[in-house]
Amino acid sequence: MELSNTTQYAIRMLSYIANSHGKLQNAKELSTILTIPYKFLTKILTQLVKSEFIISIRGREGGYKLAKPASEIMVLDILNQFGDIVKENQCILGIGTCDSENKCSLHDQWVIPKEMMIKMFAQTSLENLEGDEFKI
Amino acid sequence: MELSNTTQYAIRMLSYIANSHGKLQNAKELSTILTIPYKFLTKILTQLVKSEFIISIRGREGGYKLAKPASEIMVLDILNQFGDIVKENQCILGIGTCDSENKCSLHDQWVIPKEMMIKMFAQTSLENLEGDEFKI
DNA sequence: TCTTAATACTACCTTTTAGTAGTATTTAAT
DNA sequence: ATTAAATACTACTAAAAGGTAGTATTAAGA
């Protein structure tokens, strides 16, 4: 019941980039600051560029910055991008899809916590994660 | 953000065995009824025996049944047994452990959903999953 | 124009999770 | 005793996730 390493890394990178308010950040520094293996980090950054969370400036003095305002990038979007799915009708026991008509034995207990989780991820943007008091 | 296949299978198996109220269930039938690959299912059953969720009767006419009352087997115990951890101080971004003193940027948003999830898993027993109206 | 510091691409290696195969052991029924 | 039907054990294979290596491309600065 955890986010994948890739998703965790992606959120932390985006969060840090958001906190730089437009100043370009390069992969080498991000790797050092966030203690994420350089080569793995660049791989994820490239995915984030392709999925249009960030834009990259190539060449010397290049780096990365957000492609849109931090307030418009929701944590749920990041989860979806990296396959860490939390869907409304997802069955917690993996028996197809679940709803009130056709449910697994854990469905009723799972409804409320699931709703809260989804709501939280859907309503939280990178802007909400800004601040210097947090671990990075 | 899902349970592992193994955990999902384990819950479904235990749930089905609980619903048999003491009647022995054998692996072959369980595999057919729950559509879980036979060899993988027996591997998990053996783990469930070792971790004392169920007891096995070997030999012809053998099978499996719960080792204790369904009301005493909590879903959280099953999750713990199979490494699908949901811990109080677990950091959702994977930066060590999180608490109100030392927190990641998602910590505050995560507190409530996490609590609800843990509480639900901790309070739900196999007895609560009984019933014939559910997918199996 | 050459160098250097940056991102991008392709391919590979490692670890974990999921699943399979075959054989040994146990025990009730005949 | 023998057979058949069940669990247990050991070892392997396959797929997915995590991570690494090397080279190509880009562009600012000397």
mmCIF file of C-alpha atoms (C1' of nucleotides) in Angstrom:
data_model
loop_
_atom_site.group_PDB
_atom_site.id
_atom_site.type_symbol
_atom_site.label_atom_id
_atom_site.label_comp_id
_atom_site.label_asym_id
_atom_site.label_seq_id
_atom_site.Cartn_x
_atom_site.Cartn_y
_atom_site.Cartn_z
ATOM 1 C CA MET A 1 0.000 0.000 0.000
ATOM 2 C CA GLU A 2 2.652 2.504 -1.030
ATOM 3 C CA LEU A 3 3.463 4.744 -3.948
ATOM 4 C CA SER A 4 6.142 3.365 -6.272
ATOM 5 C CA ASN A 5 9.677 4.740 -5.987
ATOM 6 C CA THR A 6 9.237 6.408 -9.349
ATOM 7 C CA THR A 7 6.081 8.218 -8.264
ATOM 8 C CA GLN A 8 7.649 9.297 -4.972
ATOM 9 C CA TYR A 9 10.689 10.625 -6.834
ATOM 10 C CA ALA A 10 8.516 12.403 -9.395
ATOM 11 C CA ILE A 11 6.498 14.200 -6.737
ATOM 12 C CA ARG A 12 9.641 15.248 -4.877
ATOM 13 C CA MET A 13 11.323 16.514 -8.046
ATOM 14 C CA LEU A 14 8.282 18.450 -9.199
ATOM 15 C CA SER A 15 7.781 19.787 -5.730
ATOM 16 C CA TYR A 16 11.353 21.034 -5.599
ATOM 17 C CA ILE A 17 11.186 22.514 -9.084
ATOM 18 C CA ALA A 18 7.930 24.267 -8.158
ATOM 19 C CA ASN A 19 9.648 25.748 -5.129
ATOM 20 C CA SER A 20 12.287 27.336 -7.380
ATOM 21 C CA HIS A 21 9.685 29.674 -8.888
ATOM 22 C CA GLY A 22 10.853 29.599 -12.480
ATOM 23 C CA LYS A 23 14.615 29.428 -11.869
ATOM 24 C CA LEU A 24 16.016 26.596 -13.974
ATOM 25 C CA GLN A 25 17.132 23.524 -12.067
ATOM 26 C CA ASN A 26 19.555 21.060 -13.572
ATOM 27 C CA ALA A 27 19.606 17.298 -13.138
ATOM 28 C CA LYS A 28 22.982 17.137 -11.428
ATOM 29 C CA GLU A 29 21.920 19.454 -8.621
ATOM 30 C CA LEU A 30 18.518 17.832 -8.272
ATOM 31 C CA SER A 31 20.230 14.481 -7.919
ATOM 32 C CA THR A 32 22.506 15.777 -5.162
ATOM 33 C CA ILE A 33 19.852 17.703 -3.279
ATOM 34 C CA LEU A 34 17.139 15.064 -3.450
ATOM 35 C CA THR A 35 19.568 12.107 -3.180
ATOM 36 C CA ILE A 36 18.047 10.343 -6.132
ATOM 37 C CA PRO A 37 20.430 8.362 -8.400
ATOM 38 C CA TYR A 38 21.410 10.694 -11.263
ATOM 39 C CA LYS A 39 20.685 8.366 -14.155
ATOM 40 C CA PHE A 40 17.356 7.302 -12.766
ATOM 41 C CA LEU A 41 16.401 10.877 -12.073
ATOM 42 C CA THR A 42 17.158 12.016 -15.634
ATOM 43 C CA LYS A 43 15.059 9.185 -16.952
ATOM 44 C CA ILE A 44 12.108 10.368 -14.884
ATOM 45 C CA LEU A 45 12.719 14.006 -15.826
ATOM 46 C CA THR A 46 12.526 13.089 -19.496
ATOM 47 C CA GLN A 47 9.176 11.416 -18.863
ATOM 48 C CA LEU A 48 7.990 14.529 -17.042
ATOM 49 C CA VAL A 49 8.961 16.639 -20.050
ATOM 50 C CA LYS A 50 7.094 14.345 -22.439
ATOM 51 C CA SER A 51 4.014 14.366 -20.256
ATOM 52 C CA GLU A 52 4.244 18.182 -20.155
ATOM 53 C CA PHE A 53 4.628 18.706 -16.436
ATOM 54 C CA ILE A 54 7.914 20.507 -17.042
ATOM 55 C CA ILE A 55 9.829 22.004 -19.925
ATOM 56 C CA SER A 56 13.499 21.477 -20.533
ATOM 57 C CA ILE A 57 16.125 23.878 -21.886
ATOM 58 C CA ARG A 58 18.916 21.896 -23.481
ATOM 59 C CA GLY A 59 22.593 22.750 -23.715
ATOM 60 C CA ARG A 60 24.887 24.618 -21.370
ATOM 61 C CA GLU A 61 23.037 26.671 -18.753
ATOM 62 C CA GLY A 62 20.022 24.520 -19.456
ATOM 63 C CA GLY A 63 17.719 22.824 -16.979
ATOM 64 C CA TYR A 64 14.105 22.291 -16.090
ATOM 65 C CA LYS A 65 11.150 24.377 -14.930
ATOM 66 C CA LEU A 66 7.423 23.879 -14.594
ATOM 67 C CA ALA A 67 5.416 23.913 -17.808
ATOM 68 C CA LYS A 68 2.452 25.550 -16.069
ATOM 69 C CA PRO A 69 1.560 27.202 -12.753
ATOM 70 C CA ALA A 70 2.148 25.026 -9.681
ATOM 71 C CA SER A 71 -1.503 25.473 -8.759
ATOM 72 C CA GLU A 72 -2.511 23.618 -11.919
ATOM 73 C CA ILE A 73 -0.439 20.480 -11.331
ATOM 74 C CA MET A 74 -2.336 18.075 -9.111
ATOM 75 C CA VAL A 75 -0.705 15.198 -7.266
ATOM 76 C CA LEU A 76 -3.328 12.895 -8.778
ATOM 77 C CA ASP A 77 -2.094 13.818 -12.283
ATOM 78 C CA ILE A 78 1.388 12.670 -11.294
ATOM 79 C CA LEU A 79 0.076 9.404 -9.859
ATOM 80 C CA ASN A 80 -1.862 8.730 -13.036
ATOM 81 C CA GLN A 81 1.148 9.471 -15.205
ATOM 82 C CA PHE A 82 3.226 6.862 -13.410
ATOM 83 C CA GLY A 83 0.563 4.198 -13.174
ATOM 84 C CA ASP A 84 -0.003 4.515 -9.441
ATOM 85 C CA ILE A 85 -3.680 4.278 -10.010
ATOM 86 C CA VAL A 86 -6.336 5.194 -7.470
ATOM 87 C CA LYS A 87 -9.631 4.851 -9.244
ATOM 88 C CA GLU A 88 -13.153 5.258 -8.017
ATOM 89 C CA ASN A 89 -14.332 1.802 -9.087
ATOM 90 C CA GLN A 90 -11.059 -0.014 -8.509
ATOM 91 C CA CYS A 91 -11.480 -3.253 -6.543
ATOM 92 C CA ILE A 92 -9.132 -3.439 -3.574
ATOM 93 C CA LEU A 93 -9.087 -7.244 -3.896
ATOM 94 C CA GLY A 94 -8.334 -7.141 -7.601
ATOM 95 C CA ILE A 95 -11.610 -8.773 -8.706
ATOM 96 C CA GLY A 96 -12.324 -6.621 -11.724
ATOM 97 C CA THR A 97 -14.131 -3.393 -10.886
ATOM 98 C CA CYS A 98 -16.211 -2.755 -7.794
ATOM 99 C CA ASP A 99 -19.348 -0.739 -7.246
ATOM 100 C CA SER A 100 -22.356 -0.848 -4.945
ATOM 101 C CA GLU A 101 -24.139 -3.267 -7.300
ATOM 102 C CA ASN A 102 -21.304 -5.692 -7.721
ATOM 103 C CA LYS A 103 -18.888 -5.657 -4.849
ATOM 104 C CA CYS A 104 -16.118 -7.600 -3.164
ATOM 105 C CA SER A 105 -16.247 -8.420 0.537
ATOM 106 C CA LEU A 106 -14.045 -5.464 1.480
ATOM 107 C CA HIS A 107 -15.833 -2.943 -0.719
ATOM 108 C CA ASP A 108 -18.068 -1.337 1.892
ATOM 109 C CA GLN A 109 -15.225 -0.838 4.367
ATOM 110 C CA TRP A 110 -12.946 0.524 1.660
ATOM 111 C CA VAL A 111 -15.335 3.101 0.176
ATOM 112 C CA ILE A 112 -14.749 5.911 2.661
ATOM 113 C CA PRO A 113 -10.952 5.719 3.035
ATOM 114 C CA LYS A 114 -10.633 5.394 -0.747
ATOM 115 C CA GLU A 115 -12.836 8.432 -1.337
ATOM 116 C CA MET A 116 -10.762 10.480 1.089
ATOM 117 C CA MET A 117 -7.539 9.421 -0.537
ATOM 118 C CA ILE A 118 -8.711 10.194 -4.046
ATOM 119 C CA LYS A 119 -10.169 13.522 -2.970
ATOM 120 C CA MET A 120 -6.926 14.449 -1.257
ATOM 121 C CA PHE A 121 -4.764 13.575 -4.263
ATOM 122 C CA ALA A 122 -7.181 15.310 -6.614
ATOM 123 C CA GLN A 123 -7.329 18.528 -4.602
ATOM 124 C CA THR A 124 -3.668 18.885 -3.712
ATOM 125 C CA SER A 125 -1.520 20.831 -6.162
ATOM 126 C CA LEU A 126 2.204 21.462 -6.197
ATOM 127 C CA GLU A 127 1.423 24.928 -4.859
ATOM 128 C CA ASN A 128 0.057 23.295 -1.706
ATOM 129 C CA LEU A 129 3.372 21.514 -1.220
ATOM 130 C CA GLU A 130 5.486 24.659 -1.173
ATOM 131 C CA GLY A 131 7.334 25.712 1.942
ATOM 132 C CA ASP A 132 10.790 25.557 3.441
ATOM 133 C CA GLU A 133 9.809 23.629 6.536
ATOM 134 C CA PHE A 134 9.530 20.302 4.744
ATOM 135 C CA LYS A 135 11.884 17.426 4.202
ATOM 136 C CA ILE A 136 12.910 17.242 0.521
ATOM 137 C CA MET B 1 -1.371 2.506 -4.464
ATOM 138 C CA GLU B 2 -2.636 -1.050 -4.491
ATOM 139 C CA LEU B 3 -2.279 -4.224 -2.486
ATOM 140 C CA SER B 4 0.103 -6.779 -3.999
ATOM 141 C CA ASN B 5 -1.360 -9.752 -5.853
ATOM 142 C CA THR B 6 -0.190 -12.001 -3.053
ATOM 143 C CA THR B 7 -1.986 -9.955 -0.390
ATOM 144 C CA GLN B 8 -5.162 -9.769 -2.468
ATOM 145 C CA TYR B 9 -5.080 -13.531 -3.007
ATOM 146 C CA ALA B 10 -4.405 -14.179 0.692
ATOM 147 C CA ILE B 11 -7.374 -12.081 1.796
ATOM 148 C CA ARG B 12 -9.657 -13.772 -0.721
ATOM 149 C CA MET B 13 -8.515 -17.254 0.302
ATOM 150 C CA LEU B 14 -8.860 -16.585 4.002
ATOM 151 C CA SER B 15 -12.187 -14.925 3.431
ATOM 152 C CA TYR B 16 -13.468 -17.953 1.530
ATOM 153 C CA ILE B 17 -12.110 -20.394 4.100
ATOM 154 C CA ALA B 18 -13.731 -18.348 6.870
ATOM 155 C CA ASN B 19 -17.036 -18.564 5.036
ATOM 156 C CA SER B 20 -16.837 -22.381 5.120
ATOM 157 C CA HIS B 21 -17.250 -22.382 8.897
ATOM 158 C CA GLY B 22 -14.816 -25.154 9.746
ATOM 159 C CA LYS B 23 -15.427 -27.412 6.747
ATOM 160 C CA LEU B 24 -12.055 -28.296 5.233
ATOM 161 C CA GLN B 25 -11.277 -26.687 1.906
ATOM 162 C CA ASN B 26 -8.671 -28.131 -0.412
ATOM 163 C CA ALA B 27 -6.267 -26.289 -2.685
ATOM 164 C CA LYS B 28 -7.606 -27.668 -5.934
ATOM 165 C CA GLU B 29 -11.120 -26.422 -5.272
ATOM 166 C CA LEU B 30 -9.918 -23.095 -3.931
ATOM 167 C CA SER B 31 -7.889 -22.614 -7.089
ATOM 168 C CA THR B 32 -10.920 -23.299 -9.286
ATOM 169 C CA ILE B 33 -13.393 -21.258 -7.287
ATOM 170 C CA LEU B 34 -11.151 -18.246 -6.726
ATOM 171 C CA THR B 35 -9.434 -18.487 -10.131
ATOM 172 C CA ILE B 36 -5.975 -18.253 -8.628
ATOM 173 C CA PRO B 37 -3.203 -20.316 -10.284
ATOM 174 C CA TYR B 38 -2.978 -23.603 -8.370
ATOM 175 C CA LYS B 39 0.750 -23.622 -7.742
ATOM 176 C CA PHE B 40 0.843 -20.020 -6.644
ATOM 177 C CA LEU B 41 -2.137 -20.568 -4.384
ATOM 178 C CA THR B 42 -0.558 -23.554 -2.627
ATOM 179 C CA LYS B 43 2.580 -21.531 -2.035
ATOM 180 C CA ILE B 44 0.545 -18.834 -0.309
ATOM 181 C CA LEU B 45 -1.486 -21.401 1.644
ATOM 182 C CA THR B 46 1.740 -22.847 3.034
ATOM 183 C CA GLN B 47 2.773 -19.372 4.171
ATOM 184 C CA LEU B 48 -0.627 -18.918 5.799
ATOM 185 C CA VAL B 49 -0.134 -22.184 7.677
ATOM 186 C CA LYS B 50 3.329 -21.142 8.867
ATOM 187 C CA SER B 51 2.068 -17.765 10.024
ATOM 188 C CA GLU B 52 -0.751 -19.556 11.839
ATOM 189 C CA PHE B 53 -3.750 -18.041 10.104
ATOM 190 C CA ILE B 54 -4.890 -21.507 9.051
ATOM 191 C CA ILE B 55 -4.121 -25.107 9.892
ATOM 192 C CA SER B 56 -3.652 -27.830 7.325
ATOM 193 C CA ILE B 57 -4.644 -31.488 7.417
ATOM 194 C CA ARG B 58 -2.357 -33.473 5.159
ATOM 195 C CA GLY B 59 -3.115 -36.572 3.179
ATOM 196 C CA ARG B 60 -6.257 -37.770 1.472
ATOM 197 C CA GLU B 61 -9.408 -35.946 2.637
ATOM 198 C CA GLY B 62 -7.123 -33.222 3.920
ATOM 199 C CA GLY B 63 -7.435 -29.485 3.437
ATOM 200 C CA TYR B 64 -7.353 -26.180 5.249
ATOM 201 C CA LYS B 65 -9.398 -24.380 7.866
ATOM 202 C CA LEU B 66 -8.962 -21.315 10.053
ATOM 203 C CA ALA B 67 -6.604 -21.667 12.995
ATOM 204 C CA LYS B 68 -8.723 -19.328 15.128
ATOM 205 C CA PRO B 69 -12.119 -17.619 15.062
ATOM 206 C CA ALA B 70 -12.731 -15.390 12.030
ATOM 207 C CA SER B 71 -13.397 -12.501 14.392
ATOM 208 C CA GLU B 72 -9.781 -12.676 15.581
ATOM 209 C CA ILE B 73 -8.123 -12.434 12.185
ATOM 210 C CA MET B 74 -7.784 -8.803 11.169
ATOM 211 C CA VAL B 75 -7.138 -7.688 7.610
ATOM 212 C CA LEU B 76 -4.239 -5.616 8.933
ATOM 213 C CA ASP B 77 -2.565 -8.809 10.206
ATOM 214 C CA ILE B 78 -2.709 -10.235 6.709
ATOM 215 C CA LEU B 79 -1.256 -7.074 5.194
ATOM 216 C CA ASN B 80 1.580 -7.122 7.696
ATOM 217 C CA GLN B 81 2.317 -10.773 7.020
ATOM 218 C CA PHE B 82 2.777 -10.108 3.304
ATOM 219 C CA GLY B 83 4.730 -6.886 3.613
ATOM 220 C CA ASP B 84 1.970 -4.588 2.417
ATOM 221 C CA ILE B 85 2.800 -2.156 5.118
ATOM 222 C CA VAL B 86 0.608 0.718 6.269
ATOM 223 C CA LYS B 87 2.345 2.275 9.200
ATOM 224 C CA GLU B 88 1.459 5.279 11.301
ATOM 225 C CA ASN B 89 4.750 7.124 10.775
ATOM 226 C CA GLN B 90 5.396 5.912 7.255
ATOM 227 C CA CYS B 91 6.361 8.710 4.865
ATOM 228 C CA ILE B 92 4.241 8.716 1.724
ATOM 229 C CA LEU B 93 7.163 10.220 -0.218
ATOM 230 C CA GLY B 94 9.613 7.650 1.094
ATOM 231 C CA ILE B 95 11.810 10.126 2.982
ATOM 232 C CA GLY B 96 12.444 8.049 6.098
ATOM 233 C CA THR B 97 9.705 8.351 8.676
ATOM 234 C CA CYS B 98 7.264 11.217 8.991
ATOM 235 C CA ASP B 99 5.698 12.874 12.004
ATOM 236 C CA SER B 100 4.398 16.308 12.947
ATOM 237 C CA GLU B 101 7.902 17.400 13.968
ATOM 238 C CA ASN B 102 9.701 16.223 10.892
ATOM 239 C CA LYS B 103 7.489 16.024 7.874
ATOM 240 C CA CYS B 104 7.460 15.814 4.113
ATOM 241 C CA SER B 105 5.476 18.253 2.009
ATOM 242 C CA LEU B 106 2.535 15.859 1.637
ATOM 243 C CA HIS B 107 2.425 14.829 5.285
ATOM 244 C CA ASP B 108 -0.372 17.121 6.471
ATOM 245 C CA GLN B 109 -2.676 16.192 3.608
ATOM 246 C CA TRP B 110 -1.931 12.507 4.034
ATOM 247 C CA VAL B 111 -2.557 12.250 7.795
ATOM 248 C CA ILE B 112 -6.329 11.884 7.715
ATOM 249 C CA PRO B 113 -6.731 9.464 4.784
ATOM 250 C CA LYS B 114 -3.906 7.358 6.190
ATOM 251 C CA GLU B 115 -5.491 7.208 9.630
ATOM 252 C CA MET B 116 -8.790 6.136 8.132
ATOM 253 C CA MET B 117 -7.136 3.450 6.095
ATOM 254 C CA ILE B 118 -5.169 2.023 8.991
ATOM 255 C CA LYS B 119 -8.174 2.138 11.267
ATOM 256 C CA MET B 120 -10.285 0.342 8.701
ATOM 257 C CA PHE B 121 -7.737 -2.435 8.148
ATOM 258 C CA ALA B 122 -7.160 -2.779 11.891
ATOM 259 C CA GLN B 123 -10.846 -2.998 12.760
ATOM 260 C CA THR B 124 -12.008 -5.272 9.971
ATOM 261 C CA SER B 125 -11.883 -9.007 10.670
ATOM 262 C CA LEU B 126 -12.606 -11.965 8.433
ATOM 263 C CA GLU B 127 -15.948 -12.214 10.200
ATOM 264 C CA ASN B 128 -16.850 -8.814 8.789
ATOM 265 C CA LEU B 129 -16.186 -10.107 5.279
ATOM 266 C CA GLU B 130 -18.634 -12.983 5.473
ATOM 267 C CA GLY B 131 -21.700 -13.087 3.302
ATOM 268 C CA ASP B 132 -22.905 -14.650 0.069
ATOM 269 C CA GLU B 133 -23.609 -11.417 -1.731
ATOM 270 C CA PHE B 134 -19.947 -10.710 -2.497
ATOM 271 C CA LYS B 135 -17.690 -11.422 -5.435
ATOM 272 C CA ILE B 136 -15.111 -14.064 -4.504
ATOM 273 C "C1'" DT C 1 35.294 27.612 -33.739
ATOM 274 C "C1'" DC C 2 36.170 24.848 -29.850
ATOM 275 C "C1'" DT C 3 35.094 23.409 -25.338
ATOM 276 C "C1'" DT C 4 32.113 22.424 -21.793
ATOM 277 C "C1'" DA C 5 27.946 21.637 -19.428
ATOM 278 C "C1'" DA C 6 23.685 20.553 -20.000
ATOM 279 C "C1'" DT C 7 19.502 17.268 -21.789
ATOM 280 C "C1'" DA C 8 18.007 12.983 -24.736
ATOM 281 C "C1'" DC C 9 18.323 8.352 -26.358
ATOM 282 C "C1'" DT C 10 19.298 3.412 -26.467
ATOM 283 C "C1'" DA C 11 20.530 -0.462 -24.334
ATOM 284 C "C1'" DC C 12 21.650 -3.061 -20.681
ATOM 285 C "C1'" DC C 13 21.934 -5.021 -15.699
ATOM 286 C "C1'" DT C 14 19.823 -6.080 -10.985
ATOM 287 C "C1'" DT C 15 16.254 -6.957 -7.757
ATOM 288 C "C1'" DT C 16 11.692 -8.029 -6.580
ATOM 289 C "C1'" DT C 17 7.295 -9.967 -7.528
ATOM 290 C "C1'" DA C 18 4.579 -13.281 -9.895
ATOM 291 C "C1'" DG C 19 4.040 -17.699 -11.453
ATOM 292 C "C1'" DT C 20 5.459 -22.747 -12.806
ATOM 293 C "C1'" DA C 21 7.368 -27.609 -12.495
ATOM 294 C "C1'" DG C 22 8.493 -31.689 -10.372
ATOM 295 C "C1'" DT C 23 9.049 -34.511 -6.594
ATOM 296 C "C1'" DA C 24 8.465 -35.974 -1.722
ATOM 297 C "C1'" DT C 25 5.501 -36.817 2.073
ATOM 298 C "C1'" DT C 26 1.247 -37.835 4.405
ATOM 299 C "C1'" DT C 27 -3.020 -40.354 5.202
ATOM 300 C "C1'" DA C 28 -7.816 -42.197 4.270
ATOM 301 C "C1'" DA C 29 -10.059 -45.658 1.573
ATOM 302 C "C1'" DT C 30 -9.979 -49.925 -0.777
ATOM 303 C "C1'" DA D 1 -0.273 -53.435 1.422
ATOM 304 C "C1'" DT D 2 -1.572 -50.444 -2.356
ATOM 305 C "C1'" DT D 3 -3.599 -46.659 -4.352
ATOM 306 C "C1'" DA D 4 -5.193 -42.165 -4.684
ATOM 307 C "C1'" DA D 5 -5.748 -37.603 -3.127
ATOM 308 C "C1'" DA D 6 -4.193 -34.379 -0.511
ATOM 309 C "C1'" DT D 7 -0.251 -30.930 1.482
ATOM 310 C "C1'" DA D 8 5.003 -29.612 1.604
ATOM 311 C "C1'" DC D 9 9.442 -28.707 -0.321
ATOM 312 C "C1'" DT D 10 12.958 -27.248 -3.614
ATOM 313 C "C1'" DA D 11 14.116 -25.116 -7.523
ATOM 314 C "C1'" DC D 12 13.375 -22.816 -11.544
ATOM 315 C "C1'" DT D 13 11.332 -19.272 -15.100
ATOM 316 C "C1'" DA D 14 8.953 -14.830 -16.486
ATOM 317 C "C1'" DA D 15 7.661 -10.183 -15.968
ATOM 318 C "C1'" DA D 16 7.942 -5.770 -13.814
ATOM 319 C "C1'" DA D 17 10.324 -2.292 -11.247
ATOM 320 C "C1'" DG D 18 14.481 -0.141 -10.082
ATOM 321 C "C1'" DG D 19 18.749 1.347 -11.516
ATOM 322 C "C1'" DT D 20 23.216 1.926 -14.525
ATOM 323 C "C1'" DA D 21 26.307 2.886 -18.657
ATOM 324 C "C1'" DG D 22 27.588 4.981 -22.713
ATOM 325 C "C1'" DT D 23 26.882 7.865 -26.421
ATOM 326 C "C1'" DA D 24 24.469 11.521 -29.107
ATOM 327 C "C1'" DT D 25 22.700 16.055 -29.291
ATOM 328 C "C1'" DT D 26 22.257 20.848 -28.018
ATOM 329 C "C1'" DA D 27 23.760 25.522 -27.062
ATOM 330 C "C1'" DA D 28 26.203 29.097 -24.145
ATOM 331 C "C1'" DG D 29 30.684 30.968 -23.338
ATOM 332 C "C1'" DA D 30 35.588 31.473 -23.967
#
